[in-house]
Tab-separated table of C-alpha atoms and ligand atoms in Angstrom:
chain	number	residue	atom	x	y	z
A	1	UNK	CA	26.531	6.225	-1.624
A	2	UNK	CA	25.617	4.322	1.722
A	3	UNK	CA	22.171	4.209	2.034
A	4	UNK	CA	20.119	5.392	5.621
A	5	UNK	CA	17.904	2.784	4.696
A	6	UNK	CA	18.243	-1.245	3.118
A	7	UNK	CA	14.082	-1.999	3.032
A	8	UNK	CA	11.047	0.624	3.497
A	9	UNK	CA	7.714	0.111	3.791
A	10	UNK	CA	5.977	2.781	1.953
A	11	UNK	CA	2.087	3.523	2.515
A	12	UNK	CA	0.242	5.438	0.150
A	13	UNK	CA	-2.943	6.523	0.710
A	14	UNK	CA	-5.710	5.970	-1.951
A	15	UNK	CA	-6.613	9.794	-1.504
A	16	UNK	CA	-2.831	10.245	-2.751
A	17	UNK	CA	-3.677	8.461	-5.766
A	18	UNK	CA	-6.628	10.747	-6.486
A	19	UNK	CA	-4.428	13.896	-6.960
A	20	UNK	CA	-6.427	17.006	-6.089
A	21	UNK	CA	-9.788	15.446	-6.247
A	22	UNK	CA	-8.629	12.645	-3.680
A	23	UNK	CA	-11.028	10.572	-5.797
A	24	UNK	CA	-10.238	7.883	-8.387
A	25	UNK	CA	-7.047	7.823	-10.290
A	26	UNK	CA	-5.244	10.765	-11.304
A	27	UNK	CA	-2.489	9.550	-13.841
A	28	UNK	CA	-0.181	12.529	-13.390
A	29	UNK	CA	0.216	12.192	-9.596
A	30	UNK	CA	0.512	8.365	-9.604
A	31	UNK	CA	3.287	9.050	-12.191
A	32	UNK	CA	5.029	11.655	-10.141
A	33	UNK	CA	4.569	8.819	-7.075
A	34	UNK	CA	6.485	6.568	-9.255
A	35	UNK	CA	9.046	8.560	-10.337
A	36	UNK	CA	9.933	8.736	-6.608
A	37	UNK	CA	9.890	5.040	-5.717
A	38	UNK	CA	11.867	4.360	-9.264
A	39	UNK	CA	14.535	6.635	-8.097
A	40	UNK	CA	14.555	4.968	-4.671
A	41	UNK	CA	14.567	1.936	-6.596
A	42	UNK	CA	17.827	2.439	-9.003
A	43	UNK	CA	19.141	3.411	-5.322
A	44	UNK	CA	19.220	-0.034	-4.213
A	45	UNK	CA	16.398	0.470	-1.600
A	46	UNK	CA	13.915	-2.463	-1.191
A	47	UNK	CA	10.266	-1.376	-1.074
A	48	UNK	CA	7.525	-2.718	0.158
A	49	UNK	CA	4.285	-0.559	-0.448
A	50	UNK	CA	0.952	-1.196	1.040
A	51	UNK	CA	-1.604	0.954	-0.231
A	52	UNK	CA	-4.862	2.367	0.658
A	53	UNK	CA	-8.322	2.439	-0.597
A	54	UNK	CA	-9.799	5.694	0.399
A	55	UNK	CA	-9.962	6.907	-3.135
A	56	UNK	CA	-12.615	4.475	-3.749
A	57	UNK	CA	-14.199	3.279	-0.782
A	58	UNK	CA	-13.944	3.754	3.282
A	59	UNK	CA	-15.622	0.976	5.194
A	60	UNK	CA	-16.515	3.104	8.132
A	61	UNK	CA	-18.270	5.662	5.920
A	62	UNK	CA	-20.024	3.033	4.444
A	63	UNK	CA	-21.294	1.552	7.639
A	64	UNK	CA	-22.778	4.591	8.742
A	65	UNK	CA	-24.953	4.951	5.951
A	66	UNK	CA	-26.407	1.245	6.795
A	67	UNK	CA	-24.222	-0.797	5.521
A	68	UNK	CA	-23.142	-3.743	7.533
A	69	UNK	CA	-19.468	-2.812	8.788
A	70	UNK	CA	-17.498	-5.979	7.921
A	71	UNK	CA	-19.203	-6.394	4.450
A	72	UNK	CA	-18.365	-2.390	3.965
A	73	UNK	CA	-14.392	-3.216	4.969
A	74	UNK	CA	-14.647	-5.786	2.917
A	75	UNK	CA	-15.238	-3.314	-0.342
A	76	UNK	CA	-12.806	-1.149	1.015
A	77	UNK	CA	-10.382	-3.910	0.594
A	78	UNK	CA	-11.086	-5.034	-2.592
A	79	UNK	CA	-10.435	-1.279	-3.194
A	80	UNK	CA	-7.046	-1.112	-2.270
A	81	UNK	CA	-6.690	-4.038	-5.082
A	82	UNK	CA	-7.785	-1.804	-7.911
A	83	UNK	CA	-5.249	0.727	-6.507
A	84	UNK	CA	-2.432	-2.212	-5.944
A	85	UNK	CA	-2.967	-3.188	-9.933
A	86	UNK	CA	-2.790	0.368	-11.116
A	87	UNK	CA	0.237	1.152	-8.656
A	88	UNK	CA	1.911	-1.977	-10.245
A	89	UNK	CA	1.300	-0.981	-14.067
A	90	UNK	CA	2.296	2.245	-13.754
A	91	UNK	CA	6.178	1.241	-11.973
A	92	UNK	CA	6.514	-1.436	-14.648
A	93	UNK	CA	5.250	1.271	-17.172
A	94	UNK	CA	8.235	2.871	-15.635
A	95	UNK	CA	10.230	-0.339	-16.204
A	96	UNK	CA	10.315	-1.320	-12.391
A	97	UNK	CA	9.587	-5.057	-11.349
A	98	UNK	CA	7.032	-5.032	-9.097
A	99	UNK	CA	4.403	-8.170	-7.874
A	100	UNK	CA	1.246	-7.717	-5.684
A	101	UNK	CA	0.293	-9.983	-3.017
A	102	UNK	CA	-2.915	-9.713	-1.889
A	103	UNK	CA	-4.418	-10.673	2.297
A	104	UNK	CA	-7.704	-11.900	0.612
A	105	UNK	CA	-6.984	-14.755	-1.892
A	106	UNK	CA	-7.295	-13.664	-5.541
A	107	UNK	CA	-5.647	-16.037	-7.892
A	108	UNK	CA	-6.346	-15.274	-10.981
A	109	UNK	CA	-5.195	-11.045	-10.265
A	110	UNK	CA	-2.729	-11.092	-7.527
A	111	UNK	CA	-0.274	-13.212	-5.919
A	112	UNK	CA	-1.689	-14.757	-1.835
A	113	UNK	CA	0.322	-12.719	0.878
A	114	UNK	CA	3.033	-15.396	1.837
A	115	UNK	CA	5.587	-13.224	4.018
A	116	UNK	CA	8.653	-15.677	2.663
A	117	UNK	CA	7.848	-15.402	-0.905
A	118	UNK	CA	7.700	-11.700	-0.457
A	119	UNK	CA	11.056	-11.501	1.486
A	120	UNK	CA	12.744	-13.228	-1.382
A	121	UNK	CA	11.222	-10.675	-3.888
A	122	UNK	CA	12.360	-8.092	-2.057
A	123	UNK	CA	15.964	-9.995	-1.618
A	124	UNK	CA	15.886	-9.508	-5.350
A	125	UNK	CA	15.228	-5.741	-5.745
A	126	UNK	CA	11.679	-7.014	-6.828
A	127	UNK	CA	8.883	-4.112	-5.775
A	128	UNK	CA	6.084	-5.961	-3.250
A	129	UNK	CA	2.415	-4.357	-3.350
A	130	UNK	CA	0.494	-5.467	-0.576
A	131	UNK	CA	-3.195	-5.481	-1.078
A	132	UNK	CA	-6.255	-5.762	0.427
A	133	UNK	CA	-5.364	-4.943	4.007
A	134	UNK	CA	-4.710	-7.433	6.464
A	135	UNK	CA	-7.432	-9.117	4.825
A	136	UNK	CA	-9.627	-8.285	8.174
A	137	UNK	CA	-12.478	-6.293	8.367
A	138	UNK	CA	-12.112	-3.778	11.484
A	139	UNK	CA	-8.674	-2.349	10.473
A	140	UNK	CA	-7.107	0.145	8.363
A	141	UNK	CA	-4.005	0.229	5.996
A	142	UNK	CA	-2.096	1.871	8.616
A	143	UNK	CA	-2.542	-0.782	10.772
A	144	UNK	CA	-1.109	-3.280	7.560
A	145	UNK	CA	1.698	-0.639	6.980
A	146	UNK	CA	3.009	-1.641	10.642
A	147	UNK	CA	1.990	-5.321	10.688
A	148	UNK	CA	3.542	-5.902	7.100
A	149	UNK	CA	6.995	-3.388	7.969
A	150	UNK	CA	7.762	-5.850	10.528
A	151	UNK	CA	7.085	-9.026	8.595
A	152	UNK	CA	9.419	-8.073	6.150
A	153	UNK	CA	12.077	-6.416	8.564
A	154	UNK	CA	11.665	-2.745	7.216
A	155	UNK	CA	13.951	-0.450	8.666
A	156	UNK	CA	11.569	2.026	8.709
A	157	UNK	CA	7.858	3.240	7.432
A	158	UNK	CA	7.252	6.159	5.542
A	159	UNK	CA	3.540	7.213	4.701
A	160	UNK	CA	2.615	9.090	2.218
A	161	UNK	CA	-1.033	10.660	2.768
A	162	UNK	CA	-2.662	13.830	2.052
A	163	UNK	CA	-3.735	15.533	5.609
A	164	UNK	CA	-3.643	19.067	6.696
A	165	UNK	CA	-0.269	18.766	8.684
A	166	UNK	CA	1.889	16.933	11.032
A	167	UNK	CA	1.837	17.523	15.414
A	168	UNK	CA	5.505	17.433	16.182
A	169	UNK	CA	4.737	17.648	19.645
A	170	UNK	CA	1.644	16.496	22.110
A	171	UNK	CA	-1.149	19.062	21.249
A	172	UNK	CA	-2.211	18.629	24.444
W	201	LIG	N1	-9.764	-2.093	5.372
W	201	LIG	C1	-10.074	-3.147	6.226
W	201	LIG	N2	-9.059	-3.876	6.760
W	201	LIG	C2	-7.754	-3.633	6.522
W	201	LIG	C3	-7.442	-2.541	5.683
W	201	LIG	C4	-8.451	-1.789	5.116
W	201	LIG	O1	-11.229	-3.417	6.479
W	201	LIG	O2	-6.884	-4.364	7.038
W	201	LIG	C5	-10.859	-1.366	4.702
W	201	LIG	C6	-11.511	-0.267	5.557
W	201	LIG	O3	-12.894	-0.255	5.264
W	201	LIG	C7	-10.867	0.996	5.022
W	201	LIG	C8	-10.711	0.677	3.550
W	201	LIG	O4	-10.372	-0.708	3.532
W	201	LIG	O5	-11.666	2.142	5.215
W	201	LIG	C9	-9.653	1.480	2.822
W	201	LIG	O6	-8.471	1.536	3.586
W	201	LIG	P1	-7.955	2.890	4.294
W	201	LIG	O7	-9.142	3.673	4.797
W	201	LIG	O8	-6.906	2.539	5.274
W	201	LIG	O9	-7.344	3.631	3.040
W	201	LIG	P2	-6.548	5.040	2.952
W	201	LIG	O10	-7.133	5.987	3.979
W	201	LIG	O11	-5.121	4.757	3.254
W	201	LIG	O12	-6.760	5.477	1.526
């Protein structure tokens, strides 16, 4: 089968870890999410997934209560690392290879972002989890979806999030 797309970059939420609840880890959904990437996967589709923290922790949320706003992006980051690690157990659970590389340096749990290693991993069917953001305070996964998609060439991004709906057109 010819495929519509070589190399995705996939963003998951954290909320869509949390199932219904939108909080934590719900093991069900995240196995469902990687029953979907696994298929993709055996396709021959190379994936690159950044994923977000929301689950856990949302900087500006944080900030509003008092918090200083880097230091609150800051735990949101290291919140999309607990995600990355349990993302990345349950596809090799799943039996699919898959390395995180984090923005903020983490040796002894995660691989350092370095955009050629990653392009070779994902020249060898390997799965690449990118953590912790862009490793900036002041900016959202999102933003790393787009900046990451095209350091790695990625045909396209797909985002998979848990909001109310979709405008197809201006709602304006
Ligand atoms: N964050 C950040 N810089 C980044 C990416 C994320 O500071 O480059 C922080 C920010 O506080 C954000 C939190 O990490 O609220 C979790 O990310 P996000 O809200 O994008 O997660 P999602 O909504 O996708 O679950």
């Amino acid at each position: 089968m010819a495929l519509k797309y070589k190399r995705i970059l996939l963003k998951i939420s954290g909320e869509a870890l949390g199932g219904e609840k939108g909080m934590g880890f719900d093991e069900p959904t995240m196995d469902a999410i990687c029953g979907g990437v696994k298929k993709a996967h055996e396709l021959g589709v190379q994936i690159g997934i950044v994923v977000g923290g929301g689950n856990f922790w949302r900087g500006a949320k944080a900030s509003v209560r008092g918090m200083d706003r880097a230091t609150a992006d800051y735990v949101g980051m290291l919140a999309t690392v607990m995600n990355a690690l349990a993302l990345q157990s349950a596809l090799e659970r799943a039996g699919v290879p898959c390395v995180v590389q984090s923005a903020i340096e983490m040796k002894n749990v995660a691989e350092s972002f370095i955009r050629l290693k990653a392009r070779t991993y994902l020249d060898n069917n390997k799965i690449v989890i990118f953590a912790a953001g862009t490793g900036n305070p002041f900016f959202s996964t999102d933003t790393t979806a787009a900046l990451r998609a095209s350091e790695i060439n990625a045909e396209v991004v797909m985002k998979a999030t848990s909001v109310d709906g979709v405008y197809d057109a201006d709602p304006k």
